[in-house]
Each structure stands twice: as C-alpha cells, then as structure tokens.
mmCIF file with all atom_site columns, C-alpha atoms in Angstrom:
data_model
loop_
_atom_site.group_PDB
_atom_site.id
_atom_site.type_symbol
_atom_site.label_atom_id
_atom_site.label_alt_id
_atom_site.label_comp_id
_atom_site.label_asym_id
_atom_site.label_entity_id
_atom_site.label_seq_id
_atom_site.pdbx_PDB_ins_code
_atom_site.Cartn_x
_atom_site.Cartn_y
_atom_site.Cartn_z
_atom_site.occupancy
_atom_site.B_iso_or_equiv
_atom_site.pdbx_formal_charge
_atom_site.auth_seq_id
_atom_site.auth_comp_id
_atom_site.auth_asym_id
_atom_site.auth_atom_id
_atom_site.pdbx_PDB_model_num
ATOM 1   C CA . MET A 1 1   ? 94.556  -128.160 -28.909 1.00 0.00 ? 24  MET A CA 1
ATOM 2   C CA . THR A 1 2   ? 91.698  -126.253 -27.380 1.00 0.00 ? 25  THR A CA 1
ATOM 3   C CA . PRO A 1 3   ? 92.811  -122.891 -25.920 1.00 0.00 ? 26  PRO A CA 1
ATOM 4   C CA . HIS A 1 4   ? 92.394  -122.299 -22.226 1.00 0.00 ? 27  HIS A CA 1
ATOM 5   C CA . TRP A 1 5   ? 89.948  -119.399 -22.778 1.00 0.00 ? 28  TRP A CA 1
ATOM 6   C CA . PHE A 1 6   ? 87.431  -121.619 -24.600 1.00 0.00 ? 29  PHE A CA 1
ATOM 7   C CA . THR A 1 7   ? 84.916  -123.069 -22.130 1.00 0.00 ? 30  THR A CA 1
ATOM 8   C CA . ARG A 1 8   ? 81.741  -123.088 -24.208 1.00 0.00 ? 31  ARG A CA 1
ATOM 9   C CA . PRO A 1 9   ? 80.514  -122.822 -27.780 1.00 0.00 ? 32  PRO A CA 1
ATOM 10  C CA . LEU A 1 10  ? 79.961  -119.107 -28.659 1.00 0.00 ? 33  LEU A CA 1
ATOM 11  C CA . ALA A 1 11  ? 77.292  -117.675 -30.921 1.00 0.00 ? 34  ALA A CA 1
ATOM 12  C CA . ALA A 1 12  ? 75.448  -114.358 -31.562 1.00 0.00 ? 35  ALA A CA 1
ATOM 13  C CA . GLY A 1 13  ? 73.821  -113.151 -28.383 1.00 0.00 ? 36  GLY A CA 1
ATOM 14  C CA . ASP A 1 14  ? 76.486  -114.555 -26.056 1.00 0.00 ? 37  ASP A CA 1
ATOM 15  C CA . VAL A 1 15  ? 78.218  -112.186 -23.676 1.00 0.00 ? 38  VAL A CA 1
ATOM 16  C CA . GLY A 1 16  ? 81.415  -112.600 -21.641 1.00 0.00 ? 39  GLY A CA 1
ATOM 17  C CA . PRO A 1 17  ? 85.234  -112.350 -21.462 1.00 0.00 ? 40  PRO A CA 1
ATOM 18  C CA . ASP A 1 18  ? 85.600  -115.357 -23.812 1.00 0.00 ? 41  ASP A CA 1
ATOM 19  C CA . VAL A 1 19  ? 83.682  -113.332 -26.454 1.00 0.00 ? 42  VAL A CA 1
ATOM 20  C CA . ALA A 1 20  ? 86.092  -110.454 -25.881 1.00 0.00 ? 43  ALA A CA 1
ATOM 21  C CA . VAL A 1 21  ? 89.027  -112.834 -26.603 1.00 0.00 ? 44  VAL A CA 1
ATOM 22  C CA . VAL A 1 22  ? 87.398  -113.791 -29.912 1.00 0.00 ? 45  VAL A CA 1
ATOM 23  C CA . GLN A 1 23  ? 86.896  -110.171 -30.716 1.00 0.00 ? 46  GLN A CA 1
ATOM 24  C CA . ARG A 1 24  ? 90.495  -109.277 -30.031 1.00 0.00 ? 47  ARG A CA 1
ATOM 25  C CA . LYS A 1 25  ? 91.775  -112.158 -32.055 1.00 0.00 ? 48  LYS A CA 1
ATOM 26  C CA . LEU A 1 26  ? 89.641  -111.104 -35.026 1.00 0.00 ? 49  LEU A CA 1
ATOM 27  C CA . GLY A 1 27  ? 90.417  -107.399 -34.752 1.00 0.00 ? 50  GLY A CA 1
ATOM 28  C CA . ALA A 1 28  ? 87.030  -106.241 -33.373 1.00 0.00 ? 51  ALA A CA 1
ATOM 29  C CA . VAL A 1 29  ? 86.494  -103.913 -30.411 1.00 0.00 ? 52  VAL A CA 1
ATOM 30  C CA . PRO A 1 30  ? 86.582  -106.240 -27.390 1.00 0.00 ? 53  PRO A CA 1
ATOM 31  C CA . ASP A 1 31  ? 83.324  -105.302 -25.652 1.00 0.00 ? 54  ASP A CA 1
ATOM 32  C CA . GLY A 1 32  ? 82.454  -108.960 -24.867 1.00 0.00 ? 55  GLY A CA 1
ATOM 33  C CA . VAL A 1 33  ? 79.141  -108.965 -26.824 1.00 0.00 ? 56  VAL A CA 1
ATOM 34  C CA . PHE A 1 34  ? 78.804  -111.538 -29.672 1.00 0.00 ? 57  PHE A CA 1
ATOM 35  C CA . THR A 1 35  ? 76.880  -109.530 -32.325 1.00 0.00 ? 58  THR A CA 1
ATOM 36  C CA . SER A 1 36  ? 75.671  -110.554 -35.742 1.00 0.00 ? 59  SER A CA 1
ATOM 37  C CA . GLY A 1 37  ? 78.630  -108.526 -37.139 1.00 0.00 ? 60  GLY A CA 1
ATOM 38  C CA . LEU A 1 38  ? 81.083  -110.673 -35.148 1.00 0.00 ? 61  LEU A CA 1
ATOM 39  C CA . ALA A 1 39  ? 79.329  -113.761 -36.484 1.00 0.00 ? 62  ALA A CA 1
ATOM 40  C CA . ALA A 1 40  ? 80.032  -112.511 -40.015 1.00 0.00 ? 63  ALA A CA 1
ATOM 41  C CA . VAL A 1 41  ? 83.747  -111.956 -39.161 1.00 0.00 ? 64  VAL A CA 1
ATOM 42  C CA . VAL A 1 42  ? 83.855  -115.455 -37.622 1.00 0.00 ? 65  VAL A CA 1
ATOM 43  C CA . ARG A 1 43  ? 82.316  -116.888 -40.801 1.00 0.00 ? 66  ARG A CA 1
ATOM 44  C CA . GLY A 1 44  ? 85.018  -115.144 -42.881 1.00 0.00 ? 67  GLY A CA 1
ATOM 45  C CA . PHE A 1 45  ? 87.730  -116.532 -40.610 1.00 0.00 ? 68  PHE A CA 1
ATOM 46  C CA . GLN A 1 46  ? 86.303  -120.061 -40.851 1.00 0.00 ? 69  GLN A CA 1
ATOM 47  C CA . ALA A 1 47  ? 86.080  -119.868 -44.640 1.00 0.00 ? 70  ALA A CA 1
ATOM 48  C CA . THR A 1 48  ? 89.626  -118.767 -45.013 1.00 0.00 ? 71  THR A CA 1
ATOM 49  C CA . ARG A 1 49  ? 90.642  -121.914 -43.102 1.00 0.00 ? 72  ARG A CA 1
ATOM 50  C CA . GLY A 1 50  ? 88.537  -124.346 -45.062 1.00 0.00 ? 73  GLY A CA 1
ATOM 51  C CA . ARG A 1 51  ? 86.087  -124.847 -42.174 1.00 0.00 ? 74  ARG A CA 1
ATOM 52  C CA . SER A 1 52  ? 82.345  -124.799 -42.273 1.00 0.00 ? 75  SER A CA 1
ATOM 53  C CA . ALA A 1 53  ? 81.430  -121.110 -42.049 1.00 0.00 ? 76  ALA A CA 1
ATOM 54  C CA . THR A 1 54  ? 78.814  -121.315 -39.276 1.00 0.00 ? 77  THR A CA 1
ATOM 55  C CA . GLY A 1 55  ? 79.624  -117.983 -37.614 1.00 0.00 ? 78  GLY A CA 1
ATOM 56  C CA . GLN A 1 56  ? 79.750  -119.843 -34.290 1.00 0.00 ? 79  GLN A CA 1
ATOM 57  C CA . VAL A 1 57  ? 82.922  -120.491 -32.299 1.00 0.00 ? 80  VAL A CA 1
ATOM 58  C CA . ASP A 1 58  ? 83.178  -124.134 -31.656 1.00 0.00 ? 81  ASP A CA 1
ATOM 59  C CA . GLU A 1 59  ? 86.149  -126.119 -30.345 1.00 0.00 ? 82  GLU A CA 1
ATOM 60  C CA . ASP A 1 60  ? 87.759  -126.324 -33.798 1.00 0.00 ? 83  ASP A CA 1
ATOM 61  C CA . THR A 1 61  ? 87.401  -122.591 -34.471 1.00 0.00 ? 84  THR A CA 1
ATOM 62  C CA . ALA A 1 62  ? 88.713  -121.773 -31.013 1.00 0.00 ? 85  ALA A CA 1
ATOM 63  C CA . ALA A 1 63  ? 91.768  -123.998 -31.705 1.00 0.00 ? 86  ALA A CA 1
ATOM 64  C CA . ALA A 1 64  ? 92.350  -122.145 -34.948 1.00 0.00 ? 87  ALA A CA 1
ATOM 65  C CA . LEU A 1 65  ? 92.178  -118.837 -33.195 1.00 0.00 ? 88  LEU A CA 1
ATOM 66  C CA . GLY A 1 66  ? 94.763  -119.984 -30.695 1.00 0.00 ? 89  GLY A CA 1
ATOM 67  C CA . GLU A 1 67  ? 95.670  -118.914 -27.155 1.00 0.00 ? 90  GLU A CA 1
ATOM 68  C CA . GLU A 1 68  ? 94.755  -115.457 -25.987 1.00 0.00 ? 91  GLU A CA 1
ATOM 69  C CA . ALA A 1 69  ? 98.327  -114.159 -25.721 1.00 0.00 ? 92  ALA A CA 1
ATOM 70  C CA . GLY A 1 70  ? 98.945  -114.628 -29.455 1.00 0.00 ? 93  GLY A CA 1
ATOM 71  C CA . TYR A 1 71  ? 97.539  -111.375 -30.669 1.00 0.00 ? 94  TYR A CA 1
ATOM 72  C CA . GLY A 1 72  ? 100.455 -109.127 -29.823 1.00 0.00 ? 95  GLY A CA 1
ATOM 73  C CA . ARG A 1 73  ? 100.436 -105.551 -28.524 1.00 0.00 ? 96  ARG A CA 1
ATOM 74  C CA . ILE A 1 74  ? 98.929  -102.583 -30.397 1.00 0.00 ? 97  ILE A CA 1
ATOM 75  C CA . PRO A 1 75  ? 101.793 -100.709 -32.111 1.00 0.00 ? 98  PRO A CA 1
ATOM 76  C CA . ASP A 1 76  ? 102.318 -97.047  -31.122 1.00 0.00 ? 99  ASP A CA 1
ATOM 77  C CA . TRP A 1 77  ? 101.625 -95.899  -34.752 1.00 0.00 ? 100 TRP A CA 1
ATOM 78  C CA . TYR A 1 78  ? 98.160  -97.548  -34.876 1.00 0.00 ? 101 TYR A CA 1
ATOM 79  C CA . GLY A 1 79  ? 95.457  -94.854  -35.189 1.00 0.00 ? 102 GLY A CA 1
ATOM 80  C CA . THR A 1 80  ? 97.880  -92.039  -35.806 1.00 0.00 ? 103 THR A CA 1
ATOM 81  C CA . ASP A 1 81  ? 98.740  -89.937  -38.823 1.00 0.00 ? 104 ASP A CA 1
ATOM 82  C CA . GLN A 1 82  ? 101.945 -91.945  -39.254 1.00 0.00 ? 105 GLN A CA 1
ATOM 83  C CA . GLY A 1 83  ? 100.116 -95.297  -39.471 1.00 0.00 ? 106 GLY A CA 1
ATOM 84  C CA . PRO A 1 84  ? 99.564  -95.330  -43.265 1.00 0.00 ? 107 PRO A CA 1
ATOM 85  C CA . GLY A 1 85  ? 103.231 -94.524  -43.910 1.00 0.00 ? 108 GLY A CA 1
ATOM 86  C CA . VAL A 1 86  ? 104.412 -97.183  -41.465 1.00 0.00 ? 109 VAL A CA 1
ATOM 87  C CA . VAL A 1 87  ? 102.129 -99.781  -43.004 1.00 0.00 ? 110 VAL A CA 1
ATOM 88  C CA . ALA A 1 88  ? 103.424 -98.959  -46.529 1.00 0.00 ? 111 ALA A CA 1
ATOM 89  C CA . ASP A 1 89  ? 107.036 -99.228  -45.308 1.00 0.00 ? 112 ASP A CA 1
ATOM 90  C CA . LEU A 1 90  ? 106.458 -102.571 -43.546 1.00 0.00 ? 113 LEU A CA 1
ATOM 91  C CA . LEU A 1 91  ? 104.752 -104.026 -46.559 1.00 0.00 ? 114 LEU A CA 1
ATOM 92  C CA . GLY A 1 92  ? 107.281 -102.677 -49.013 1.00 0.00 ? 115 GLY A CA 1
ATOM 93  C CA . VAL A 1 93  ? 105.008 -100.556 -51.169 1.00 0.00 ? 116 VAL A CA 1
ATOM 94  C CA . THR A 1 94  ? 105.601 -97.018  -52.245 1.00 0.00 ? 117 THR A CA 1
ATOM 95  C CA . SER A 1 95  ? 102.318 -95.985  -53.864 1.00 0.00 ? 118 SER A CA 1
ATOM 96  C CA . PRO A 1 96  ? 99.289  -95.315  -51.623 1.00 0.00 ? 119 PRO A CA 1
ATOM 97  C CA . ASP A 1 97  ? 97.199  -97.053  -54.206 1.00 0.00 ? 120 ASP A CA 1
ATOM 98  C CA . ASP A 1 98  ? 99.135  -100.319 -53.613 1.00 0.00 ? 121 ASP A CA 1
ATOM 99  C CA . VAL A 1 99  ? 98.672  -100.292 -49.806 1.00 0.00 ? 122 VAL A CA 1
ATOM 100 C CA . ARG A 1 100 ? 95.203  -101.859 -49.786 1.00 0.00 ? 123 ARG A CA 1
ATOM 101 C CA . ASP A 1 101 ? 96.257  -104.739 -51.989 1.00 0.00 ? 124 ASP A CA 1
ATOM 102 C CA . ALA A 1 102 ? 99.401  -105.298 -49.939 1.00 0.00 ? 125 ALA A CA 1
ATOM 103 C CA . VAL A 1 103 ? 97.347  -105.267 -46.735 1.00 0.00 ? 126 VAL A CA 1
ATOM 104 C CA . LYS A 1 104 ? 94.999  -107.901 -48.278 1.00 0.00 ? 127 LYS A CA 1
ATOM 105 C CA . ARG A 1 105 ? 97.994  -110.068 -49.199 1.00 0.00 ? 128 ARG A CA 1
ATOM 106 C CA . PHE A 1 106 ? 99.463  -109.710 -45.683 1.00 0.00 ? 129 PHE A CA 1
ATOM 107 C CA . GLN A 1 107 ? 96.111  -110.592 -44.121 1.00 0.00 ? 130 GLN A CA 1
ATOM 108 C CA . GLY A 1 108 ? 95.691  -113.656 -46.275 1.00 0.00 ? 131 GLY A CA 1
ATOM 109 C CA . ASN A 1 109 ? 99.223  -114.808 -45.568 1.00 0.00 ? 132 ASN A CA 1
ATOM 110 C CA . SER A 1 110 ? 98.769  -114.206 -41.889 1.00 0.00 ? 133 SER A CA 1
ATOM 111 C CA . GLY A 1 111 ? 95.457  -116.103 -41.605 1.00 0.00 ? 134 GLY A CA 1
ATOM 112 C CA . LEU A 1 112 ? 93.413  -112.955 -40.956 1.00 0.00 ? 135 LEU A CA 1
ATOM 113 C CA . PRO A 1 113 ? 90.101  -112.005 -42.364 1.00 0.00 ? 136 PRO A CA 1
ATOM 114 C CA . VAL A 1 114 ? 90.993  -110.357 -45.732 1.00 0.00 ? 137 VAL A CA 1
ATOM 115 C CA . THR A 1 115 ? 89.507  -106.863 -45.808 1.00 0.00 ? 138 THR A CA 1
ATOM 116 C CA . GLY A 1 116 ? 92.337  -104.608 -47.011 1.00 0.00 ? 139 GLY A CA 1
ATOM 117 C CA . VAL A 1 117 ? 91.704  -102.434 -43.926 1.00 0.00 ? 140 VAL A CA 1
ATOM 118 C CA . VAL A 1 118 ? 94.258  -102.200 -41.147 1.00 0.00 ? 141 VAL A CA 1
ATOM 119 C CA . ASP A 1 119 ? 92.109  -103.110 -38.131 1.00 0.00 ? 142 ASP A CA 1
ATOM 120 C CA . GLU A 1 120 ? 93.424  -103.740 -34.603 1.00 0.00 ? 143 GLU A CA 1
ATOM 121 C CA . LEU A 1 121 ? 94.372  -107.349 -35.213 1.00 0.00 ? 144 LEU A CA 1
ATOM 122 C CA . THR A 1 122 ? 96.102  -106.555 -38.576 1.00 0.00 ? 145 THR A CA 1
ATOM 123 C CA . ALA A 1 123 ? 97.996  -103.721 -36.734 1.00 0.00 ? 146 ALA A CA 1
ATOM 124 C CA . ARG A 1 124 ? 99.099  -106.120 -34.049 1.00 0.00 ? 147 ARG A CA 1
ATOM 125 C CA . LYS A 1 125 ? 100.357 -108.616 -36.606 1.00 0.00 ? 148 LYS A CA 1
ATOM 126 C CA . LEU A 1 126 ? 102.165 -105.827 -38.514 1.00 0.00 ? 149 LEU A CA 1
ATOM 127 C CA . GLY A 1 127 ? 103.696 -104.738 -35.214 1.00 0.00 ? 150 GLY A CA 1
ATOM 128 C CA . ASP A 1 128 ? 104.953 -108.295 -34.677 1.00 0.00 ? 151 ASP A CA 1
ATOM 129 C CA . LYS A 1 129 ? 106.412 -108.207 -38.170 1.00 0.00 ? 152 LYS A CA 1
ATOM 130 C CA . ALA A 1 130 ? 108.173 -104.959 -37.484 1.00 0.00 ? 153 ALA A CA 1
ATOM 131 C CA . GLU A 1 131 ? 109.662 -106.377 -34.267 1.00 0.00 ? 154 GLU A CA 1
ATOM 132 C CA . GLY A 1 132 ? 110.768 -109.531 -36.120 1.00 0.00 ? 155 GLY A CA 1
ATOM 133 C CA . THR A 1 133 ? 108.505 -111.917 -34.073 1.00 0.00 ? 156 THR A CA 1
#
C-alpha cells in the first residue's frame, strides 16, 4: 500500500517535506533535500529488499519505507556519552569490539541499511526495542 506522504517519484535534486520523510526513515538528517548521498542510501535500502537499486523513491520503494509515523522517537541516550553502553546492553554484547557487528546484525534484521553505525534511524529502532514495541 502506498503511504500517504508519497505523492510523486523522488530523485536526486528534489526538495520538499516528502524528501524529509525519506531522510528520517533512512536515518539521514531531514533537511528535505534529495542529495546524491541520499540516493546512495536509497540504493542500499532497495538492494537489501531485493528491489532494483535505482536510488530513486518510486511507489514500490515508498511502500517498503512505510508510513511516516513508523520511525519512532529518538531515544534520550542517542548522541550522549551513555549511548554506546546502552546500545551494547540492548544488543546483548559485552565487548566494545562486538558492538559494530551486533549493530550490523540488528540493522539487517530490522530492514535498515547495514552500516554498523548507530545513526538516527537505528537509534529509533533500538529505542523501540528497549520499549518493547
């Protein structure tokens, strides 16, 4: 089902609140500008879902991203000194060396771009996990 925010195909160079939704869903800073960097992230998202990696948000990609409300709130620990410890606890790892691999597994299992870095979207998903949602 096509999400309500999707009103047009989106590609590099586009600007608007619909682009900001895509950015939030993919863990990018939501400034509403579709850059070549966002296109690369979209390609990664599409590839992880077995779709053609065009870097453009078409109806199929928008449906895979889902409705806007599905990205959760930013947890209080995100961007603080406590963040790494909270992430390790949530993912059940004790060694700092294991955190990156655990984050990659979590991202892959959650349908997120697999980077091993706790970006905003990964933090939101981890926050949902912590709250049991």
